[in-house]
Amino acid sequence: MAALAAPRLAMFGCFSTRPISVFAVHQRSLHNIAKKDNTTTSLVPVREQSTAVAAAKPSAVATSKGDYVVTKLDDVLNWARRSSLWPMTFGLACCAVEMMHMAAPRYDMDRFGVVFRASPRQSDVMIVAGTLTNKMAPALRKVFDQMPEPRYVISMGSCANGGGYYHYSYSVVRGCDRIVPVDIYVPGCPPTAEALLYGTLQLQKKIKRERKIKTWYRK
């Protein structure tokens, strides 16, 4: 009986464990198929796939010594330019009277480093004060071309900004910005000397923000 019972127990044991082993093998095969599918659909090799968090790349902010020197050089040059603006005496109409008032002792534009010059070769600011006619436009452009770089233009009054009262006249240019590039517009008919002085201060703020040397250095 003992001899007969042993094979029966062994057979029962094999029969009882066989379904469990088949189920486990079936699960492994499904897992391998899924892993195989993942490896075939991925464009990145398995050895390069990693769950580690990538280190943050440093920002692209320039911190080199060259950029620092160029930036400081820009600040020094901009300070010198905005502290010594030399406009031309280029009055075209009644707005020129208010431009003269700005040079008078009441407003004293000299305290801001603004000094009128009679030659375009020595000027870096052109104040277009008054009505610009079609006959005067070529002369305005010629004088502007004789000014050294960097040069700036202040359009003073409604006539210089867009023709003003004579906007629909056949002989008036509807804005001096059609002839020369304008940096500052001063509205009014005519604008006061205080308005022109405020426009000059705005031009100084614009010059302070310029980065001409840094732009050249980046090229």
Tab-separated table of N, CA and C in Angstrom, residues 18-94:
chain	number	residue	atom	x	y	z
A	18	ARG	N	0.496	22.034	-11.228
A	18	ARG	CA	0.643	22.340	-12.652
A	18	ARG	C	-0.153	23.571	-13.086
A	19	PRO	N	-1.403	23.745	-12.686
A	19	PRO	CA	-2.113	24.949	-13.120
A	19	PRO	C	-1.476	26.247	-12.638
A	20	ILE	N	-0.922	26.244	-11.436
A	20	ILE	CA	-0.270	27.443	-10.912
A	20	ILE	C	0.934	27.813	-11.758
A	21	SER	N	1.748	26.820	-12.122
A	21	SER	CA	2.936	27.094	-12.928
A	21	SER	C	2.570	27.583	-14.316
A	22	VAL	N	1.506	27.057	-14.897
A	22	VAL	CA	1.080	27.505	-16.224
A	22	VAL	C	0.607	28.951	-16.167
A	23	PHE	N	-0.129	29.302	-15.093
A	23	PHE	CA	-0.602	30.684	-14.938
A	23	PHE	C	0.563	31.659	-14.787
A	24	ALA	N	1.588	31.256	-14.012
A	24	ALA	CA	2.760	32.113	-13.837
A	24	ALA	C	3.513	32.310	-15.141
A	25	VAL	N	3.673	31.205	-15.914
A	25	VAL	CA	4.362	31.308	-17.208
A	25	VAL	C	3.580	32.196	-18.151
A	26	HIS	N	2.253	32.102	-18.081
A	26	HIS	CA	1.415	32.927	-18.950
A	26	HIS	C	1.588	34.416	-18.613
A	27	GLN	N	1.671	34.713	-17.316
A	27	GLN	CA	1.894	36.101	-16.912
A	27	GLN	C	3.258	36.623	-17.373
A	28	ARG	N	4.290	35.791	-17.247
A	28	ARG	CA	5.628	36.194	-17.687
A	28	ARG	C	5.658	36.458	-19.192
A	29	SER	N	4.969	35.606	-19.936
A	29	SER	CA	4.953	35.801	-21.387
A	29	SER	C	4.262	37.103	-21.765
A	30	LEU	N	3.146	37.423	-21.064
A	30	LEU	CA	2.479	38.697	-21.332
A	30	LEU	C	3.375	39.878	-20.977
A	31	HIS	N	4.099	39.786	-19.849
A	31	HIS	CA	5.001	40.859	-19.443
A	31	HIS	C	6.137	41.049	-20.444
A	32	ASN	N	6.662	39.930	-20.958
A	32	ASN	CA	7.747	40.031	-21.939
A	32	ASN	C	7.257	40.624	-23.254
A	33	ILE	N	6.002	40.258	-23.633
A	33	ILE	CA	5.452	40.814	-24.876
A	33	ILE	C	5.263	42.325	-24.748
A	34	ALA	N	4.749	42.764	-23.565
A	34	ALA	CA	4.559	44.204	-23.357
A	34	ALA	C	5.878	44.949	-23.358
A	35	LYS	N	6.890	44.355	-22.707
A	35	LYS	CA	8.205	44.995	-22.699
A	35	LYS	C	8.794	45.053	-24.097
A	36	LYS	N	8.566	43.986	-24.873
A	36	LYS	CA	9.078	43.969	-26.238
A	36	LYS	C	8.403	45.038	-27.086
A	37	ASP	N	7.088	45.203	-26.871
A	37	ASP	CA	6.381	46.252	-27.614
A	37	ASP	C	6.905	47.626	-27.260
A	38	ASN	N	7.176	47.850	-25.965
A	38	ASN	CA	7.700	49.154	-25.542
A	38	ASN	C	9.054	49.431	-26.166
A	39	THR	N	9.882	48.428	-26.238
A	39	THR	CA	11.221	48.623	-26.800
A	39	THR	C	11.169	48.848	-28.294
A	40	THR	N	10.207	48.239	-28.968
A	40	THR	CA	10.143	48.408	-30.417
A	40	THR	C	9.545	49.758	-30.803
A	41	THR	N	8.580	50.266	-30.018
A	41	THR	CA	7.957	51.549	-30.371
A	41	THR	C	8.767	52.743	-29.917
A	42	SER	N	9.683	52.584	-28.997
A	42	SER	CA	10.452	53.714	-28.505
A	42	SER	C	11.598	54.009	-29.453
A	43	LEU	N	11.859	55.291	-29.653
A	43	LEU	CA	12.973	55.718	-30.506
A	43	LEU	C	14.276	55.829	-29.742
A	44	VAL	N	14.219	55.789	-28.422
A	44	VAL	CA	15.404	55.917	-27.596
A	44	VAL	C	15.873	54.528	-27.189
A	45	PRO	N	17.151	54.202	-27.336
A	45	PRO	CA	17.628	52.879	-26.902
A	45	PRO	C	17.391	52.661	-25.420
A	46	VAL	N	17.334	51.356	-25.071
A	46	VAL	CA	17.034	51.010	-23.687
A	46	VAL	C	18.119	51.490	-22.755
A	47	ARG	N	19.365	51.418	-23.188
A	47	ARG	CA	20.467	51.812	-22.323
A	47	ARG	C	20.452	53.312	-22.027
A	48	GLU	N	19.815	54.104	-22.955
A	48	GLU	CA	19.789	55.550	-22.738
A	48	GLU	C	18.553	56.008	-21.978
A	49	GLN	N	17.564	55.134	-21.810
A	49	GLN	CA	16.384	55.504	-21.057
A	49	GLN	C	16.699	55.499	-19.575
A	50	SER	N	16.342	56.553	-18.913
A	50	SER	CA	16.639	56.669	-17.489
A	50	SER	C	15.509	57.423	-16.820
A	51	THR	N	15.224	57.033	-15.588
A	51	THR	CA	14.170	57.690	-14.808
A	51	THR	C	14.727	58.783	-13.921
A	52	ALA	N	16.022	59.012	-13.971
A	52	ALA	CA	16.619	60.047	-13.134
A	52	ALA	C	16.203	61.433	-13.630
A	53	VAL	N	16.063	62.374	-12.732
A	53	VAL	CA	15.679	63.740	-13.065
A	53	VAL	C	16.877	64.446	-13.699
A	54	ALA	N	16.650	65.016	-14.886
A	54	ALA	CA	17.733	65.704	-15.594
A	54	ALA	C	18.105	66.978	-14.855
A	55	ALA	N	19.398	67.245	-14.831
A	55	ALA	CA	19.872	68.459	-14.165
A	55	ALA	C	19.470	69.687	-14.970
A	56	ALA	N	19.080	70.753	-14.299
A	56	ALA	CA	18.655	71.990	-14.962
A	56	ALA	C	19.831	72.646	-15.660
A	57	LYS	N	19.607	73.042	-16.891
A	57	LYS	CA	20.665	73.701	-17.656
A	57	LYS	C	20.850	75.130	-17.171
A	58	PRO	N	22.049	75.607	-17.175
A	58	PRO	CA	22.260	77.000	-16.745
A	58	PRO	C	21.604	77.966	-17.697
A	59	SER	N	21.137	79.079	-17.204
A	59	SER	CA	20.475	80.089	-18.020
A	59	SER	C	21.461	80.710	-18.995
A	60	ALA	N	20.871	81.266	-20.050
A	60	ALA	CA	21.687	81.823	-21.128
A	60	ALA	C	22.095	83.271	-20.870
A	61	VAL	N	22.040	83.684	-19.624
A	61	VAL	CA	22.417	85.057	-19.306
A	61	VAL	C	23.934	85.215	-19.436
A	62	ALA	N	24.324	86.226	-20.168
A	62	ALA	CA	25.753	86.450	-20.392
A	62	ALA	C	26.403	87.005	-19.129
A	63	THR	N	27.428	86.308	-18.670
A	63	THR	CA	28.121	86.747	-17.463
A	63	THR	C	29.614	86.890	-17.698
A	64	SER	N	30.005	86.933	-18.945
A	64	SER	CA	31.427	87.021	-19.237
A	64	SER	C	31.939	88.426	-18.945
A	65	LYS	N	33.232	88.530	-18.812
A	65	LYS	CA	33.853	89.820	-18.532
A	65	LYS	C	33.709	90.783	-19.705
A	66	GLY	N	33.717	90.215	-20.926
A	66	GLY	CA	33.579	91.071	-22.096
A	66	GLY	C	32.243	91.791	-22.133
A	67	ASP	N	31.163	91.049	-21.814
A	67	ASP	CA	29.837	91.680	-21.791
A	67	ASP	C	29.749	92.733	-20.693
A	68	TYR	N	30.397	92.469	-19.576
A	68	TYR	CA	30.361	93.444	-18.478
A	68	TYR	C	31.074	94.738	-18.873
A	69	VAL	N	32.225	94.588	-19.510
A	69	VAL	CA	32.991	95.776	-19.922
A	69	VAL	C	32.233	96.556	-20.986
A	70	VAL	N	31.629	95.830	-21.949
A	70	VAL	CA	30.893	96.499	-23.016
A	70	VAL	C	29.683	97.229	-22.454
A	71	THR	N	28.992	96.620	-21.496
A	71	THR	CA	27.823	97.268	-20.899
A	71	THR	C	28.221	98.542	-20.167
A	72	LYS	N	29.300	98.475	-19.395
A	72	LYS	CA	29.752	99.672	-18.681
A	72	LYS	C	30.231	100.757	-19.643
A	73	LEU	N	30.844	100.339	-20.744
A	73	LEU	CA	31.282	101.316	-21.737
A	73	LEU	C	30.083	102.003	-22.383
A	74	ASP	N	29.013	101.237	-22.622
A	74	ASP	CA	27.781	101.832	-23.136
A	74	ASP	C	27.222	102.859	-22.167
A	75	ASP	N	27.240	102.547	-20.884
A	75	ASP	CA	26.714	103.481	-19.883
A	75	ASP	C	27.515	104.781	-19.857
A	76	VAL	N	28.833	104.675	-19.960
A	76	VAL	CA	29.669	105.878	-19.935
A	76	VAL	C	29.426	106.743	-21.176
A	77	LEU	N	29.372	106.106	-22.344
A	77	LEU	CA	29.152	106.870	-23.570
A	77	LEU	C	27.757	107.495	-23.598
A	78	ASN	N	26.756	106.749	-23.130
A	78	ASN	CA	25.399	107.308	-23.093
A	78	ASN	C	25.311	108.477	-22.116
A	79	TRP	N	26.020	108.378	-21.019
A	79	TRP	CA	26.038	109.489	-20.062
A	79	TRP	C	26.663	110.738	-20.700
A	80	ALA	N	27.752	110.544	-21.453
A	80	ALA	CA	28.405	111.688	-22.104
A	80	ALA	C	27.519	112.281	-23.196
A	81	ARG	N	26.816	111.432	-23.933
A	81	ARG	CA	25.980	111.937	-25.022
A	81	ARG	C	24.764	112.694	-24.507
A	82	ARG	N	24.097	112.136	-23.512
A	82	ARG	CA	22.882	112.806	-23.037
A	82	ARG	C	23.186	114.042	-22.192
A	83	SER	N	24.405	114.148	-21.699
A	83	SER	CA	24.768	115.315	-20.893
A	83	SER	C	25.330	116.448	-21.725
A	84	SER	N	25.472	116.249	-23.028
A	84	SER	CA	26.032	117.310	-23.885
A	84	SER	C	25.329	117.307	-25.237
A	85	LEU	N	24.005	117.490	-25.213
A	85	LEU	CA	23.246	117.572	-26.459
A	85	LEU	C	23.440	118.954	-27.084
A	86	TRP	N	23.808	118.970	-28.359
A	86	TRP	CA	24.036	120.220	-29.079
A	86	TRP	C	23.040	120.307	-30.236
A	87	PRO	N	21.899	120.976	-30.031
A	87	PRO	CA	20.924	121.098	-31.122
A	87	PRO	C	21.276	122.212	-32.092
A	88	MET	N	20.719	122.118	-33.280
A	88	MET	CA	20.903	123.139	-34.309
A	88	MET	C	19.866	124.236	-34.148
A	89	THR	N	20.204	125.415	-34.593
A	89	THR	CA	19.245	126.523	-34.657
A	89	THR	C	18.520	126.433	-35.997
A	90	PHE	N	17.514	125.559	-36.036
A	90	PHE	CA	16.800	125.299	-37.295
A	90	PHE	C	15.323	125.625	-37.081
A	91	GLY	N	15.003	126.923	-36.982
A	91	GLY	CA	13.624	127.362	-36.818
A	91	GLY	C	12.976	127.650	-38.151
A	92	LEU	N	11.749	127.127	-38.360
A	92	LEU	CA	11.049	127.284	-39.629
A	92	LEU	C	9.862	128.234	-39.537
A	93	ALA	N	9.249	128.360	-38.352
A	93	ALA	CA	8.050	129.199	-38.237
A	93	ALA	C	7.948	129.704	-36.797
A	94	CYS	N	6.711	129.976	-36.359
A	94	CYS	CA	6.504	130.612	-35.058
A	94	CYS	C	6.955	129.740	-33.893
